[in-house]
PDB file of C-alpha atoms and ligand atoms in Angstrom:
ATOM      1  CA  UNK A 134      -2.277  10.338 -11.875  1.00  0.00           C
ATOM      2  CA  UNK A 135      -0.609   9.897  -8.702  1.00  0.00           C
ATOM      3  CA  UNK A 136       0.622   6.154  -7.820  1.00  0.00           C
ATOM      4  CA  UNK A 137       1.085   4.754  -4.613  1.00  0.00           C
ATOM      5  CA  UNK A 138       2.547   0.894  -3.037  1.00  0.00           C
ATOM      6  CA  UNK A 139       0.298  -0.742  -0.663  1.00  0.00           C
ATOM      7  CA  UNK A 140       1.188  -4.066   0.446  1.00  0.00           C
ATOM      8  CA  UNK A 141      -1.623  -6.452   2.411  1.00  0.00           C
ATOM      9  CA  UNK A 142       0.980  -8.247   4.961  1.00  0.00           C
ATOM     10  CA  UNK A 143       1.102 -11.384   6.065  1.00  0.00           C
ATOM     11  CA  UNK A 144      -1.205 -11.286   8.799  1.00  0.00           C
ATOM     12  CA  UNK A 145      -3.966  -9.641   6.600  1.00  0.00           C
ATOM     13  CA  UNK A 146      -3.494 -11.910   4.069  1.00  0.00           C
ATOM     14  CA  UNK A 147      -3.821 -15.205   6.676  1.00  0.00           C
ATOM     15  CA  UNK A 148      -6.542 -13.735   8.229  1.00  0.00           C
ATOM     16  CA  UNK A 149      -8.720 -13.885   5.241  1.00  0.00           C
ATOM     17  CA  UNK A 150      -9.063  -9.769   4.974  1.00  0.00           C
ATOM     18  CA  UNK A 151      -7.751  -9.368   1.856  1.00  0.00           C
ATOM     19  CA  UNK A 152     -11.118  -8.851  -0.118  1.00  0.00           C
ATOM     20  CA  UNK A 153     -12.171  -6.294   2.895  1.00  0.00           C
ATOM     21  CA  UNK A 154      -8.972  -4.216   2.751  1.00  0.00           C
ATOM     22  CA  UNK A 155      -9.678  -3.989  -0.736  1.00  0.00           C
ATOM     23  CA  UNK A 156     -12.938  -2.738  -0.943  1.00  0.00           C
ATOM     24  CA  UNK A 157     -11.998   0.007   1.207  1.00  0.00           C
ATOM     25  CA  UNK A 158      -9.676   1.289  -1.568  1.00  0.00           C
ATOM     26  CA  UNK A 159     -12.166   0.674  -3.993  1.00  0.00           C
ATOM     27  CA  UNK A 160     -14.947   2.329  -1.873  1.00  0.00           C
ATOM     28  CA  UNK A 161     -13.025   5.490  -1.672  1.00  0.00           C
ATOM     29  CA  UNK A 162     -12.367   5.738  -5.192  1.00  0.00           C
ATOM     30  CA  UNK A 163      -8.972   4.571  -6.138  1.00  0.00           C
ATOM     31  CA  UNK A 164      -8.163   2.512  -9.378  1.00  0.00           C
ATOM     32  CA  UNK A 165      -6.146  -0.954  -9.222  1.00  0.00           C
ATOM     33  CA  UNK A 166      -3.135  -0.248 -11.649  1.00  0.00           C
ATOM     34  CA  UNK A 167      -1.228  -3.592 -10.472  1.00  0.00           C
ATOM     35  CA  UNK A 168      -2.303  -6.161  -8.042  1.00  0.00           C
ATOM     36  CA  UNK A 169      -0.531  -9.918  -6.998  1.00  0.00           C
ATOM     37  CA  UNK A 170      -0.268 -12.347  -4.938  1.00  0.00           C
ATOM     38  CA  UNK A 171       3.351 -12.878  -4.117  1.00  0.00           C
ATOM     39  CA  UNK A 172       5.831 -14.503  -1.320  1.00  0.00           C
ATOM     40  CA  UNK A 173       8.377 -11.869  -0.606  1.00  0.00           C
ATOM     41  CA  UNK A 174      11.788 -13.124  -0.898  1.00  0.00           C
ATOM     42  CA  UNK A 175      14.359 -11.538   1.881  1.00  0.00           C
ATOM     43  CA  UNK A 176      16.253  -9.739  -0.948  1.00  0.00           C
ATOM     44  CA  UNK A 177      13.230  -8.084  -2.097  1.00  0.00           C
ATOM     45  CA  UNK A 178      12.198  -7.285   1.798  1.00  0.00           C
ATOM     46  CA  UNK A 179      15.752  -5.899   2.591  1.00  0.00           C
ATOM     47  CA  UNK A 180      15.723  -3.956  -0.677  1.00  0.00           C
ATOM     48  CA  UNK A 181      11.970  -2.820   0.760  1.00  0.00           C
ATOM     49  CA  UNK A 182      12.824  -1.548   3.938  1.00  0.00           C
ATOM     50  CA  UNK A 183      16.378  -0.454   3.381  1.00  0.00           C
ATOM     51  CA  UNK A 184      15.517   3.136   4.896  1.00  0.00           C
ATOM     52  CA  UNK A 185      14.863   1.024   8.482  1.00  0.00           C
ATOM     53  CA  UNK A 186      17.977  -1.435   8.366  1.00  0.00           C
ATOM     54  CA  UNK A 187      19.273   0.456  11.212  1.00  0.00           C
ATOM     55  CA  UNK A 188      16.144   0.159  13.335  1.00  0.00           C
ATOM     56  CA  UNK A 189      16.132  -2.571  15.973  1.00  0.00           C
ATOM     57  CA  UNK A 190      12.664  -4.298  14.346  1.00  0.00           C
ATOM     58  CA  UNK A 191      14.336  -4.186  10.601  1.00  0.00           C
ATOM     59  CA  UNK A 192      15.303  -8.123  10.978  1.00  0.00           C
ATOM     60  CA  UNK A 193      12.208  -9.188  12.702  1.00  0.00           C
ATOM     61  CA  UNK A 194      10.069  -6.981  10.162  1.00  0.00           C
ATOM     62  CA  UNK A 195      12.115  -8.965   7.243  1.00  0.00           C
ATOM     63  CA  UNK A 196      11.334 -12.270   8.786  1.00  0.00           C
ATOM     64  CA  UNK A 197       7.606 -11.351   9.031  1.00  0.00           C
ATOM     65  CA  UNK A 198       7.602  -9.885   5.873  1.00  0.00           C
ATOM     66  CA  UNK A 199       8.880 -13.535   4.657  1.00  0.00           C
ATOM     67  CA  UNK A 200       7.051 -15.699   6.499  1.00  0.00           C
ATOM     68  CA  UNK A 201       3.603 -16.227   4.343  1.00  0.00           C
ATOM     69  CA  UNK A 202       2.626 -14.490   1.176  1.00  0.00           C
ATOM     70  CA  UNK A 203       1.292 -10.982   0.553  1.00  0.00           C
ATOM     71  CA  UNK A 204      -0.613  -9.166  -1.826  1.00  0.00           C
ATOM     72  CA  UNK A 205       1.358  -6.112  -3.840  1.00  0.00           C
ATOM     73  CA  UNK A 206      -0.541  -3.282  -5.062  1.00  0.00           C
ATOM     74  CA  UNK A 207      -0.242  -0.196  -7.075  1.00  0.00           C
ATOM     75  CA  UNK A 208      -3.078   2.100  -6.750  1.00  0.00           C
ATOM     76  CA  UNK A 209      -4.114   5.275  -8.834  1.00  0.00           C
ATOM     77  CA  UNK A 210      -5.885   8.293  -7.827  1.00  0.00           C
ATOM     78  CA  UNK A 211      -5.331  11.927  -7.367  1.00  0.00           C
ATOM     79  CA  UNK A 212      -3.344  12.615  -4.255  1.00  0.00           C
ATOM     80  CA  UNK A 213      -3.200   8.678  -3.720  1.00  0.00           C
ATOM     81  CA  UNK A 214      -0.415   8.532  -1.711  1.00  0.00           C
ATOM     82  CA  UNK A 215      -1.858  10.794   1.343  1.00  0.00           C
ATOM     83  CA  UNK A 216      -5.801   9.464   0.763  1.00  0.00           C
ATOM     84  CA  UNK A 217      -4.039   5.865   1.114  1.00  0.00           C
ATOM     85  CA  UNK A 218      -2.132   6.912   4.278  1.00  0.00           C
ATOM     86  CA  UNK A 219      -5.175   8.140   5.802  1.00  0.00           C
ATOM     87  CA  UNK A 220      -7.113   5.102   5.016  1.00  0.00           C
ATOM     88  CA  UNK A 221      -4.293   2.723   6.307  1.00  0.00           C
ATOM     89  CA  UNK A 222      -3.942   4.877  10.102  1.00  0.00           C
ATOM     90  CA  UNK A 223      -1.554   5.141  12.540  1.00  0.00           C
ATOM     91  CA  UNK A 224       1.326   2.552  12.592  1.00  0.00           C
ATOM     92  CA  UNK A 225      -0.260   0.070  15.142  1.00  0.00           C
ATOM     93  CA  UNK A 226      -3.723  -1.106  15.437  1.00  0.00           C
ATOM     94  CA  UNK A 227      -3.930  -0.144  19.198  1.00  0.00           C
ATOM     95  CA  UNK A 228      -3.382   3.390  18.194  1.00  0.00           C
ATOM     96  CA  UNK A 229      -4.689   3.592  15.112  1.00  0.00           C
ATOM     97  CA  UNK A 230      -8.157   5.659  14.868  1.00  0.00           C
ATOM     98  CA  UNK A 231     -11.689   3.360  14.669  1.00  0.00           C
ATOM     99  CA  UNK A 232     -12.345   4.048  10.475  1.00  0.00           C
ATOM    100  CA  UNK A 233      -9.046   3.343   9.803  1.00  0.00           C
ATOM    101  CA  UNK A 234      -7.767   0.278   8.347  1.00  0.00           C
ATOM    102  CA  UNK A 235      -5.444  -0.735  11.361  1.00  0.00           C
ATOM    103  CA  UNK A 236      -7.545   0.635  13.937  1.00  0.00           C
ATOM    104  CA  UNK A 237     -10.835  -1.533  12.636  1.00  0.00           C
ATOM    105  CA  UNK A 238      -8.937  -4.658  11.895  1.00  0.00           C
ATOM    106  CA  UNK A 239      -5.219  -4.549  13.933  1.00  0.00           C
ATOM    107  CA  UNK A 240      -4.847  -5.294  17.917  1.00  0.00           C
ATOM    108  CA  UNK A 241      -0.921  -6.362  17.227  1.00  0.00           C
ATOM    109  CA  UNK A 242       2.068  -3.902  18.233  1.00  0.00           C
ATOM    110  CA  UNK A 243       4.545  -6.117  15.973  1.00  0.00           C
ATOM    111  CA  UNK A 244       2.214  -7.623  12.861  1.00  0.00           C
ATOM    112  CA  UNK A 245      -0.022  -4.256  11.166  1.00  0.00           C
ATOM    113  CA  UNK A 246      -1.451  -5.496   8.177  1.00  0.00           C
ATOM    114  CA  UNK A 247      -0.981  -3.191   5.862  1.00  0.00           C
ATOM    115  CA  UNK A 248       1.720  -0.893   4.059  1.00  0.00           C
ATOM    116  CA  UNK A 249       1.123   2.435   2.270  1.00  0.00           C
ATOM    117  CA  UNK A 250       4.088   4.552   0.696  1.00  0.00           C
ATOM    118  CA  UNK A 251       4.576   7.608   2.693  1.00  0.00           C
ATOM    119  CA  UNK A 252       5.831  10.135   0.256  1.00  0.00           C
ATOM    120  CA  UNK A 253       6.436  10.409  -3.459  1.00  0.00           C
ATOM    121  CA  UNK A 254       9.953   9.124  -3.521  1.00  0.00           C
ATOM    122  CA  UNK A 255       9.256   6.246  -1.572  1.00  0.00           C
ATOM    123  CA  UNK A 256       6.299   5.522  -3.739  1.00  0.00           C
ATOM    124  CA  UNK A 257       8.284   5.506  -6.703  1.00  0.00           C
ATOM    125  CA  UNK A 258      10.869   3.417  -5.665  1.00  0.00           C
ATOM    126  CA  UNK A 259       9.063   0.613  -3.916  1.00  0.00           C
ATOM    127  CA  UNK A 260       6.584   0.499  -6.937  1.00  0.00           C
ATOM    128  CA  UNK A 261       9.577  -0.302  -9.004  1.00  0.00           C
ATOM    129  CA  UNK A 262      10.981  -3.277  -6.708  1.00  0.00           C
ATOM    130  CA  UNK A 263       7.237  -4.834  -7.182  1.00  0.00           C
ATOM    131  CA  UNK A 264       6.335  -4.665 -10.396  1.00  0.00           C
ATOM    132  CA  UNK A 265       7.569  -4.040 -13.939  1.00  0.00           C
ATOM    133  CA  UNK A 266       6.017  -1.075 -15.995  1.00  0.00           C
ATOM    134  CA  UNK A 267       4.397  -3.863 -18.081  1.00  0.00           C
ATOM    135  CA  UNK A 268       2.559  -5.062 -14.898  1.00  0.00           C
ATOM    136  CA  UNK A 269       1.247  -1.898 -14.627  1.00  0.00           C
ATOM    137  CA  UNK A 270      -2.376  -1.078 -16.602  1.00  0.00           C
ATOM    138  CA  UNK A 271      -3.360   2.240 -17.604  1.00  0.00           C
ATOM    139  CA  UNK A 272      -7.546   1.376 -17.563  1.00  0.00           C
ATOM    140  CA  UNK A 273      -9.771   4.297 -18.243  1.00  0.00           C
ATOM    141  CA  UNK A 274     -12.676   4.170 -15.657  1.00  0.00           C
ATOM    142  CA  UNK A 275     -15.668   6.013 -17.052  1.00  0.00           C
ATOM    143  CA  UNK A 276     -17.072   6.645 -13.690  1.00  0.00           C
ATOM    144  CA  UNK A 277     -14.009   9.142 -13.085  1.00  0.00           C
ATOM    145  CA  UNK A 278     -15.918  12.030 -13.900  1.00  0.00           C
ATOM    146  CA  UNK A 279     -18.260  10.892 -11.301  1.00  0.00           C
ATOM    147  CA  UNK A 280     -15.420  10.309  -8.505  1.00  0.00           C
ATOM    148  CA  UNK A 281     -12.849  13.702  -9.086  1.00  0.00           C
ATOM    149  CA  UNK A 282     -13.778  17.276  -9.214  1.00  0.00           C
ATOM    150  CA  UNK A 283     -13.202  18.362 -12.899  1.00  0.00           C
ATOM    151  CA  UNK A 284     -10.283  20.636 -12.045  1.00  0.00           C
ATOM    152  CA  UNK A 285      -8.369  17.952  -9.989  1.00  0.00           C
ATOM    153  CA  UNK A 286      -9.036  15.357 -13.001  1.00  0.00           C
ATOM    154  CA  UNK A 287      -8.310  18.077 -15.455  1.00  0.00           C
ATOM    155  CA  UNK A 288      -4.534  18.421 -13.321  1.00  0.00           C
ATOM    156  CA  UNK A 289      -4.634  15.007 -12.826  1.00  0.00           C
ATOM    157  CA  UNK A 290      -3.973  14.238 -16.365  1.00  0.00           C
ATOM    158  CA  UNK A 291      -1.960  16.951 -17.343  1.00  0.00           C
ATOM    159  CA  UNK A 292       0.924  15.482 -14.598  1.00  0.00           C
ATOM    160  CA  UNK A 293       0.260  12.016 -15.971  1.00  0.00           C
TER     161      UNK A 293
HETATM  162  P1  CMP M 488       4.976  -0.219   7.358  1.00  0.00           P
HETATM  163  O1  CMP M 488       4.203   0.893   6.948  1.00  0.00           O
HETATM  164  O2  CMP M 488       5.454  -1.311   6.504  1.00  0.00           O
HETATM  165  O3  CMP M 488       6.484   0.409   7.107  1.00  0.00           O
HETATM  166  C1  CMP M 488       7.447   0.364   7.833  1.00  0.00           C
HETATM  167  C2  CMP M 488       7.045  -0.714   9.161  1.00  0.00           C
HETATM  168  O4  CMP M 488       8.148  -1.067  10.043  1.00  0.00           O
HETATM  169  C3  CMP M 488       5.847  -0.488   9.557  1.00  0.00           C
HETATM  170  O5  CMP M 488       4.896  -0.795   8.526  1.00  0.00           O
HETATM  171  C4  CMP M 488       5.706  -1.475  10.877  1.00  0.00           C
HETATM  172  O6  CMP M 488       5.585  -2.863   9.994  1.00  0.00           O
HETATM  173  C5  CMP M 488       7.580  -1.646  11.193  1.00  0.00           C
HETATM  174  N1  CMP M 488       7.794  -0.819  12.146  1.00  0.00           N
HETATM  175  C6  CMP M 488       7.362   0.605  12.199  1.00  0.00           C
HETATM  176  N2  CMP M 488       7.939   0.948  13.826  1.00  0.00           N
HETATM  177  C7  CMP M 488       8.142   0.104  14.275  1.00  0.00           C
HETATM  178  C8  CMP M 488       8.704  -0.523  15.755  1.00  0.00           C
HETATM  179  N3  CMP M 488       8.837   0.665  16.694  1.00  0.00           N
HETATM  180  N4  CMP M 488       8.445  -1.709  16.339  1.00  0.00           N
HETATM  181  C9  CMP M 488       8.582  -2.629  15.211  1.00  0.00           C
HETATM  182  N5  CMP M 488       8.104  -2.317  14.098  1.00  0.00           N
HETATM  183  C10 CMP M 488       7.905  -0.964  13.670  1.00  0.00           C
END
């Protein structure tokens, strides 16, 4: 089953949106494999955003991400990475479509509520920055056959 890293950023936590954001993913059918409330260290923020280290927004982004607690999540599902990116929406709230998380909750061009891994290699790299292997649980959900097509479920299980 595919896994992706989601971060509810400091603005999402401060605004009391943890529950509502989490509900978007749960309502869609994604499973929570790992979850923690944490204060990101500068070292972790720099590692997480390493691909952006030469961009002008890198330093303010690290400052923002370390300014207040975040929630780190590992979510699991068939095509979890692309589905979560769609649920999250365009990078900043004013550009994001209504119905997406950023489109429904965000107005800022610097704070954007949430991060979602953009590819399989990014997800693998990012998940291990935030979670030890034993912090990720393989929850068997009895509801699974009511969420996925049988073929998708069988395929996902061969990839696990
Ligand atoms: P995120 O999904 O966490 O991944 C990279 C982050 O860089 C992105 O969300 C934004 O927070 C930030 N970002 C991307 N583009 C810009 C930009 N043009 N100006 C400021 N921050 C940006």
